[in-house]
DNA sequence: TATTGTTATACTCTATAACTATA
DNA sequence: TATAGTTATAGAGTATAACAATA
């Protein structure tokens, strides 16, 4: 057998690059669609709001961002009618964040759209291999050994 | 068997979230280390410069960014001594970009560091499963069916 | 005319610091 | 004093537009 450039792959991409490329596929899919004025980042934040509602500080922890940044997204999502903010009866400092029906609808729509993207991926590489990919991704992302 | 919240996983993360989390693990590893003043984005751009050199416009295509943005990174990498720019003898418009020995060294260091991160991941989920994960990622990222 | 690379500008996302109002 | 949330500000990363130099 003859190897040409055997140890210098034509495709010298790194793991990081490939993770980024796959991530961008989703961003592009969502970015090219109409989401009621919401960008992918809005959808991400909104998806973390639990049905029972939560505070901005707690939401920030869940999403993994600062409360300042989180507050900005919440303000924008209130403006677009996807979230509502009420005072917390138990603590005057807290502003309780909840999804509106429009927010619920967009959140469901997002989940369905992502599932559709994943079905496309599974079709590309095979259901069995994609399931392994997905489980490993889940374990690695959450640091579960 | 009793299922509590069986269809509402405690962990309601999406694929996009998990891809982002894994990507962030790498960014944090690199961001917390000393890379001669380079940020992860610099390392990424530098990694695409071929040994024979290339133009800024061509490099931008390879990296997947605009030539304007690419030109900025190249300027910074020239300032840090990781890249050099020479006029192209065949085309007066082109500025030929090459890595310096320092640039080569940092690029090799990056490849080794990423391989180390991947070995850690493989240890978490098992070599066999990680290999499948890696191959599927590669196929999906590059759109190969 | 077309292309390389620049400067100028703006937008998204994230981060820190300083402030207010409640507790 | 500690915490919830705000405003102000800055930086990284990316994008478009307009331009100069060369082909």
Tab-separated table of C-alpha atoms (C1' of nucleotides) in Angstrom:
chain	number	residue	atom	x	y	z
A	1	UNK	CA	0.000	0.000	0.000
A	2	UNK	CA	1.179	3.515	-0.705
A	3	UNK	CA	0.188	6.352	1.583
A	4	UNK	CA	0.316	9.844	0.268
A	5	UNK	CA	0.514	12.413	3.053
A	6	UNK	CA	-0.633	9.667	5.410
A	7	UNK	CA	0.078	11.672	8.557
A	8	UNK	CA	-0.978	15.008	7.144
A	9	UNK	CA	-4.693	14.594	6.542
A	10	UNK	CA	-6.039	16.640	3.661
A	11	UNK	CA	-8.583	17.812	6.149
A	12	UNK	CA	-6.649	19.209	9.045
A	13	UNK	CA	-9.634	20.368	11.057
A	14	UNK	CA	-9.668	20.061	14.818
A	15	UNK	CA	-12.353	18.758	17.135
A	16	UNK	CA	-13.104	22.326	18.131
A	17	UNK	CA	-13.607	23.341	14.509
A	18	UNK	CA	-15.951	20.466	13.839
A	19	UNK	CA	-18.013	21.112	16.948
A	20	UNK	CA	-18.255	24.712	15.806
A	21	UNK	CA	-19.290	23.728	12.287
A	22	UNK	CA	-22.077	21.504	13.566
A	23	UNK	CA	-23.224	24.189	15.980
A	24	UNK	CA	-23.259	26.683	13.114
A	25	UNK	CA	-25.464	24.382	11.067
A	26	UNK	CA	-28.162	24.807	13.697
A	27	UNK	CA	-27.606	28.547	13.993
A	28	UNK	CA	-27.923	28.901	10.249
A	29	UNK	CA	-31.071	26.805	10.069
A	30	UNK	CA	-32.729	28.898	12.787
A	31	UNK	CA	-31.232	32.154	11.566
A	32	UNK	CA	-32.692	31.679	8.102
A	33	UNK	CA	-36.187	31.095	9.406
A	34	UNK	CA	-38.860	33.362	10.778
A	35	UNK	CA	-39.055	33.164	14.570
A	36	UNK	CA	-41.162	36.176	15.377
A	37	UNK	CA	-38.167	38.455	15.615
A	38	UNK	CA	-36.299	36.117	17.948
A	39	UNK	CA	-32.692	35.164	17.365
A	40	UNK	CA	-31.264	31.752	18.324
A	41	UNK	CA	-29.907	33.238	21.563
A	42	UNK	CA	-33.404	34.386	22.583
A	43	UNK	CA	-34.738	30.896	21.993
A	44	UNK	CA	-31.995	29.444	24.128
A	45	UNK	CA	-32.726	31.712	27.108
A	46	UNK	CA	-36.478	31.271	26.787
A	47	UNK	CA	-36.097	27.496	26.779
A	48	UNK	CA	-34.738	27.593	30.310
A	49	UNK	CA	-37.753	29.338	31.829
A	50	UNK	CA	-39.657	26.683	33.829
A	51	UNK	CA	-43.479	26.556	33.740
A	52	UNK	CA	-43.656	27.654	37.374
A	53	UNK	CA	-41.581	30.733	36.665
A	54	UNK	CA	-38.203	31.746	38.048
A	55	UNK	CA	-36.138	34.762	39.038
A	56	UNK	CA	-33.739	36.468	36.651
A	57	UNK	CA	-30.735	35.565	38.799
A	58	UNK	CA	-31.739	31.904	38.940
A	59	UNK	CA	-32.449	31.879	35.203
A	60	UNK	CA	-28.997	33.345	34.575
A	61	UNK	CA	-27.420	30.478	36.517
A	62	UNK	CA	-29.391	27.915	34.523
A	63	UNK	CA	-28.496	29.434	31.164
A	64	UNK	CA	-24.905	29.942	32.238
A	65	UNK	CA	-24.636	33.702	31.833
A	66	UNK	CA	-24.522	36.798	34.045
A	67	UNK	CA	-27.686	38.226	35.552
A	68	UNK	CA	-26.979	41.464	33.653
A	69	UNK	CA	-26.969	39.741	30.287
A	70	UNK	CA	-29.897	37.593	31.271
A	71	UNK	CA	-31.907	40.655	32.270
A	72	UNK	CA	-31.379	42.135	28.826
A	73	UNK	CA	-32.693	39.049	27.066
A	74	UNK	CA	-35.681	38.889	29.404
A	75	UNK	CA	-36.491	42.546	28.657
A	76	UNK	CA	-36.385	41.885	24.935
A	77	UNK	CA	-38.505	38.745	25.276
A	78	UNK	CA	-41.060	40.688	27.310
A	79	UNK	CA	-41.168	43.308	24.539
A	80	UNK	CA	-41.844	40.618	21.941
A	81	UNK	CA	-44.587	39.114	24.093
A	82	UNK	CA	-42.860	35.793	24.748
A	83	UNK	CA	-42.284	36.351	28.465
A	84	UNK	CA	-44.051	38.177	31.268
A	85	UNK	CA	-42.567	39.490	34.477
A	86	UNK	CA	-44.512	39.792	37.744
A	87	UNK	CA	-43.488	40.821	41.228
A	88	UNK	CA	-42.799	37.941	43.610
A	89	UNK	CA	-45.345	38.090	46.471
A	90	UNK	CA	-42.781	36.549	48.848
A	91	UNK	CA	-39.812	38.781	48.055
A	92	UNK	CA	-40.114	42.356	46.838
A	93	UNK	CA	-36.711	42.278	45.191
A	94	UNK	CA	-37.518	39.398	42.874
A	95	UNK	CA	-39.121	39.754	39.446
A	96	UNK	CA	-40.767	36.463	38.556
A	97	UNK	CA	-40.297	35.424	34.914
A	98	UNK	CA	-42.843	33.256	33.101
A	99	UNK	CA	-43.521	32.263	29.508
A	100	UNK	CA	-46.632	33.518	27.732
A	101	UNK	CA	-48.625	31.206	25.461
A	102	UNK	CA	-46.612	32.698	22.597
A	103	UNK	CA	-43.435	31.783	24.460
A	104	UNK	CA	-44.668	28.260	25.059
A	105	UNK	CA	-45.554	27.931	21.391
A	106	UNK	CA	-42.146	29.139	20.214
A	107	UNK	CA	-40.420	26.816	22.676
A	108	UNK	CA	-42.362	23.823	21.402
A	109	UNK	CA	-41.678	24.907	17.841
A	110	UNK	CA	-37.952	25.041	18.608
A	111	UNK	CA	-37.908	21.568	20.127
A	112	UNK	CA	-39.704	20.182	17.077
A	113	UNK	CA	-37.362	21.971	14.695
A	114	UNK	CA	-34.264	20.667	16.473
A	115	UNK	CA	-35.676	17.158	16.471
A	116	UNK	CA	-36.142	17.520	12.727
A	117	UNK	CA	-32.529	18.587	12.262
A	118	UNK	CA	-31.432	15.613	14.329
A	119	UNK	CA	-33.503	13.232	12.204
A	120	UNK	CA	-31.671	14.579	9.178
A	121	UNK	CA	-28.341	13.958	10.851
A	122	UNK	CA	-29.366	10.455	11.887
A	123	UNK	CA	-30.340	9.743	8.284
A	124	UNK	CA	-26.866	10.836	7.169
A	125	UNK	CA	-24.892	8.591	9.487
A	126	UNK	CA	-27.370	5.889	10.446
A	127	UNK	CA	-29.726	5.702	13.416
A	128	UNK	CA	-27.521	3.439	15.457
A	129	UNK	CA	-24.357	5.497	15.061
A	130	UNK	CA	-26.245	8.724	15.662
A	131	UNK	CA	-27.693	7.379	18.905
A	132	UNK	CA	-24.183	6.591	20.113
A	133	UNK	CA	-23.020	10.039	19.035
A	134	UNK	CA	-25.876	11.677	20.884
A	135	UNK	CA	-25.337	9.757	24.109
A	136	UNK	CA	-21.608	10.392	24.127
A	137	UNK	CA	-22.233	14.085	23.461
A	138	UNK	CA	-24.653	14.162	26.364
A	139	UNK	CA	-22.202	12.496	28.723
A	140	UNK	CA	-19.270	14.663	27.701
A	141	UNK	CA	-21.222	17.912	27.750
A	142	UNK	CA	-22.372	17.312	31.300
A	143	UNK	CA	-19.127	15.825	32.505
A	144	UNK	CA	-20.706	12.551	33.493
A	145	UNK	CA	-18.157	9.799	33.563
B	1	UNK	CA	-42.192	0.594	37.866
B	2	UNK	CA	-43.024	4.152	38.743
B	3	UNK	CA	-41.843	6.999	36.563
B	4	UNK	CA	-41.667	10.470	37.945
B	5	UNK	CA	-41.639	13.118	35.242
B	6	UNK	CA	-40.723	10.373	32.802
B	7	UNK	CA	-41.304	12.473	29.717
B	8	UNK	CA	-39.944	15.694	31.159
B	9	UNK	CA	-36.254	14.953	31.541
B	10	UNK	CA	-34.638	16.701	34.470
B	11	UNK	CA	-32.108	17.785	31.925
B	12	UNK	CA	-33.988	19.515	29.166
B	13	UNK	CA	-30.952	20.605	27.199
B	14	UNK	CA	-30.963	20.638	23.424
B	15	UNK	CA	-28.391	19.332	20.985
B	16	UNK	CA	-27.316	22.889	20.311
B	17	UNK	CA	-26.748	23.508	24.012
B	18	UNK	CA	-24.657	20.388	24.404
B	19	UNK	CA	-22.542	21.120	21.354
B	20	UNK	CA	-21.971	24.561	22.809
B	21	UNK	CA	-21.042	23.162	26.220
B	22	UNK	CA	-18.459	20.835	24.735
B	23	UNK	CA	-17.078	23.610	22.563
B	24	UNK	CA	-16.827	25.812	25.649
B	25	UNK	CA	-14.835	23.150	27.475
B	26	UNK	CA	-12.097	23.572	24.875
B	27	UNK	CA	-12.316	27.342	24.918
B	28	UNK	CA	-11.980	27.338	28.681
B	29	UNK	CA	-9.023	24.957	28.655
B	30	UNK	CA	-7.181	27.124	26.141
B	31	UNK	CA	-8.381	30.376	27.657
B	32	UNK	CA	-6.985	29.456	31.063
B	33	UNK	CA	-3.545	28.674	29.705
B	34	UNK	CA	-0.695	30.840	28.532
B	35	UNK	CA	-0.508	30.954	24.748
B	36	UNK	CA	1.870	33.839	24.210
B	37	UNK	CA	-0.904	36.399	24.218
B	38	UNK	CA	-2.986	34.471	21.687
B	39	UNK	CA	-6.664	33.781	22.180
B	40	UNK	CA	-8.377	30.629	20.907
B	41	UNK	CA	-9.588	32.520	17.836
B	42	UNK	CA	-6.002	33.424	16.914
B	43	UNK	CA	-4.979	29.784	17.192
B	44	UNK	CA	-7.823	28.796	14.933
B	45	UNK	CA	-6.884	31.253	12.174
B	46	UNK	CA	-3.178	30.431	12.431
B	47	UNK	CA	-3.910	26.721	12.112
B	48	UNK	CA	-5.235	27.258	8.595
B	49	UNK	CA	-2.071	28.862	7.235
B	50	UNK	CA	-0.404	26.238	5.002
B	51	UNK	CA	3.392	25.762	5.052
B	52	UNK	CA	3.685	27.176	1.536
B	53	UNK	CA	1.858	30.360	2.550
B	54	UNK	CA	-1.411	31.780	1.278
B	55	UNK	CA	-3.201	35.045	0.591
B	56	UNK	CA	-5.443	36.746	3.118
B	57	UNK	CA	-8.509	36.298	0.923
B	58	UNK	CA	-7.819	32.591	0.440
B	59	UNK	CA	-7.136	32.163	4.152
B	60	UNK	CA	-10.436	33.859	4.939
B	61	UNK	CA	-12.244	31.323	2.745
B	62	UNK	CA	-10.513	28.432	4.491
B	63	UNK	CA	-11.288	29.721	7.974
B	64	UNK	CA	-14.817	30.630	6.979
B	65	UNK	CA	-14.770	34.339	7.695
B	66	UNK	CA	-14.612	37.610	5.777
B	67	UNK	CA	-11.327	38.897	4.398
B	68	UNK	CA	-11.757	42.003	6.554
B	69	UNK	CA	-11.928	40.019	9.760
B	70	UNK	CA	-9.182	37.707	8.608
B	71	UNK	CA	-6.907	40.656	7.841
B	72	UNK	CA	-7.319	41.882	11.423
B	73	UNK	CA	-6.280	38.539	12.897
B	74	UNK	CA	-3.313	38.318	10.546
B	75	UNK	CA	-2.177	41.814	11.606
B	76	UNK	CA	-2.341	40.825	15.258
B	77	UNK	CA	-0.507	37.545	14.624
B	78	UNK	CA	2.204	39.442	12.759
B	79	UNK	CA	2.546	41.775	15.761
B	80	UNK	CA	2.971	38.795	18.103
B	81	UNK	CA	5.584	37.265	15.790
B	82	UNK	CA	3.562	34.180	14.860
B	83	UNK	CA	3.044	35.116	11.206
B	84	UNK	CA	4.978	37.038	8.577
B	85	UNK	CA	3.621	38.749	5.498
B	86	UNK	CA	5.592	39.191	2.269
B	87	UNK	CA	4.643	40.614	-1.106
B	88	UNK	CA	3.731	38.008	-3.713
B	89	UNK	CA	6.259	38.195	-6.571
B	90	UNK	CA	3.597	37.058	-9.034
B	91	UNK	CA	0.805	39.426	-8.031
B	92	UNK	CA	1.390	42.859	-6.563
B	93	UNK	CA	-2.010	42.934	-4.888
B	94	UNK	CA	-1.433	39.815	-2.817
B	95	UNK	CA	0.213	39.765	0.613
B	96	UNK	CA	1.564	36.270	1.192
B	97	UNK	CA	0.997	34.977	4.730
B	98	UNK	CA	3.345	32.424	6.310
B	99	UNK	CA	3.930	31.049	9.802
B	100	UNK	CA	7.138	31.865	11.647
B	101	UNK	CA	8.918	29.164	13.703
B	102	UNK	CA	7.026	30.569	16.703
B	103	UNK	CA	3.806	30.125	14.761
B	104	UNK	CA	4.706	26.560	13.826
B	105	UNK	CA	5.529	25.811	17.440
B	106	UNK	CA	2.252	27.204	18.752
B	107	UNK	CA	0.334	25.274	16.093
B	108	UNK	CA	1.987	22.011	17.063
B	109	UNK	CA	1.395	22.821	20.725
B	110	UNK	CA	-2.301	23.355	19.983
B	111	UNK	CA	-2.654	20.055	18.144
B	112	UNK	CA	-1.005	18.238	21.044
B	113	UNK	CA	-3.203	20.002	23.588
B	114	UNK	CA	-6.394	19.164	21.713
B	115	UNK	CA	-5.292	15.540	21.380
B	116	UNK	CA	-4.809	15.512	25.142
B	117	UNK	CA	-8.316	16.861	25.720
B	118	UNK	CA	-9.687	14.200	23.398
B	119	UNK	CA	-7.843	11.456	25.270
B	120	UNK	CA	-9.546	12.688	28.436
B	121	UNK	CA	-12.921	12.530	26.728
B	122	UNK	CA	-12.219	9.058	25.382
B	123	UNK	CA	-11.337	7.928	28.898
B	124	UNK	CA	-14.692	9.241	30.114
B	125	UNK	CA	-16.865	7.407	27.615
B	126	UNK	CA	-14.635	4.586	26.403
B	127	UNK	CA	-12.303	4.453	23.407
B	128	UNK	CA	-14.689	2.583	21.183
B	129	UNK	CA	-17.646	4.875	21.799
B	130	UNK	CA	-15.461	7.955	21.485
B	131	UNK	CA	-14.147	6.793	18.114
B	132	UNK	CA	-17.702	6.446	16.862
B	133	UNK	CA	-18.556	9.866	18.260
B	134	UNK	CA	-15.542	11.403	16.553
B	135	UNK	CA	-16.240	9.833	13.184
B	136	UNK	CA	-19.898	10.810	13.224
B	137	UNK	CA	-18.937	14.354	14.219
B	138	UNK	CA	-16.512	14.488	11.320
B	139	UNK	CA	-19.089	13.250	8.829
B	140	UNK	CA	-21.830	15.575	10.053
B	141	UNK	CA	-19.584	18.639	10.288
B	142	UNK	CA	-18.468	18.255	6.702
B	143	UNK	CA	-21.826	17.200	5.379
B	144	UNK	CA	-20.526	13.883	4.101
B	145	UNK	CA	-23.327	11.405	3.781
C	1	DT	C1'	-13.693	45.921	-15.030
C	2	DA	C1'	-12.409	42.611	-11.525
C	3	DT	C1'	-9.784	41.471	-7.460
C	4	DT	C1'	-6.618	42.140	-3.157
C	5	DG	C1'	-6.568	44.154	0.944
C	6	DT	C1'	-7.564	48.252	3.700
C	7	DT	C1'	-10.354	51.472	6.764
C	8	DA	C1'	-14.674	52.673	8.857
C	9	DT	C1'	-18.662	51.297	11.075
C	10	DA	C1'	-22.110	48.590	13.396
C	11	DC	C1'	-24.253	44.672	15.645
C	12	DT	C1'	-24.367	40.508	18.762
C	13	DC	C1'	-22.925	38.453	22.746
C	14	DT	C1'	-20.595	38.524	26.977
C	15	DA	C1'	-18.290	40.535	30.958
C	16	DT	C1'	-17.264	43.853	34.938
C	17	DA	C1'	-18.357	47.702	37.833
C	18	DA	C1'	-21.329	50.697	40.125
C	19	DC	C1'	-25.724	51.684	41.486
C	20	DT	C1'	-30.983	51.044	43.614
C	21	DA	C1'	-34.184	48.852	46.261
C	22	DT	C1'	-35.444	45.496	49.037
C	23	DA	C1'	-34.236	41.970	52.737
D	1	DT	C1'	-24.817	43.518	55.520
D	2	DA	C1'	-26.375	40.732	51.763
D	3	DT	C1'	-29.127	39.868	47.697
D	4	DA	C1'	-32.139	41.039	43.246
D	5	DG	C1'	-32.042	43.628	39.515
D	6	DT	C1'	-30.651	47.760	36.945
D	7	DT	C1'	-27.659	50.931	34.156
D	8	DA	C1'	-23.265	51.987	32.108
D	9	DT	C1'	-19.360	50.566	29.782
D	10	DA	C1'	-16.068	47.744	27.383
D	11	DG	C1'	-14.226	43.969	24.787
D	12	DA	C1'	-14.310	39.965	21.434
D	13	DG	C1'	-15.999	38.360	17.281
D	14	DT	C1'	-18.264	39.031	13.028
D	15	DA	C1'	-20.528	41.559	9.285
D	16	DT	C1'	-21.291	45.189	5.467
D	17	DA	C1'	-19.866	49.207	2.837
D	18	DA	C1'	-16.674	52.131	0.740
D	19	DC	C1'	-12.191	52.744	-0.717
D	20	DA	C1'	-7.092	52.350	-2.753
D	21	DA	C1'	-3.925	49.736	-5.351
D	22	DT	C1'	-3.105	46.386	-8.712
D	23	DA	C1'	-4.500	43.211	-12.381
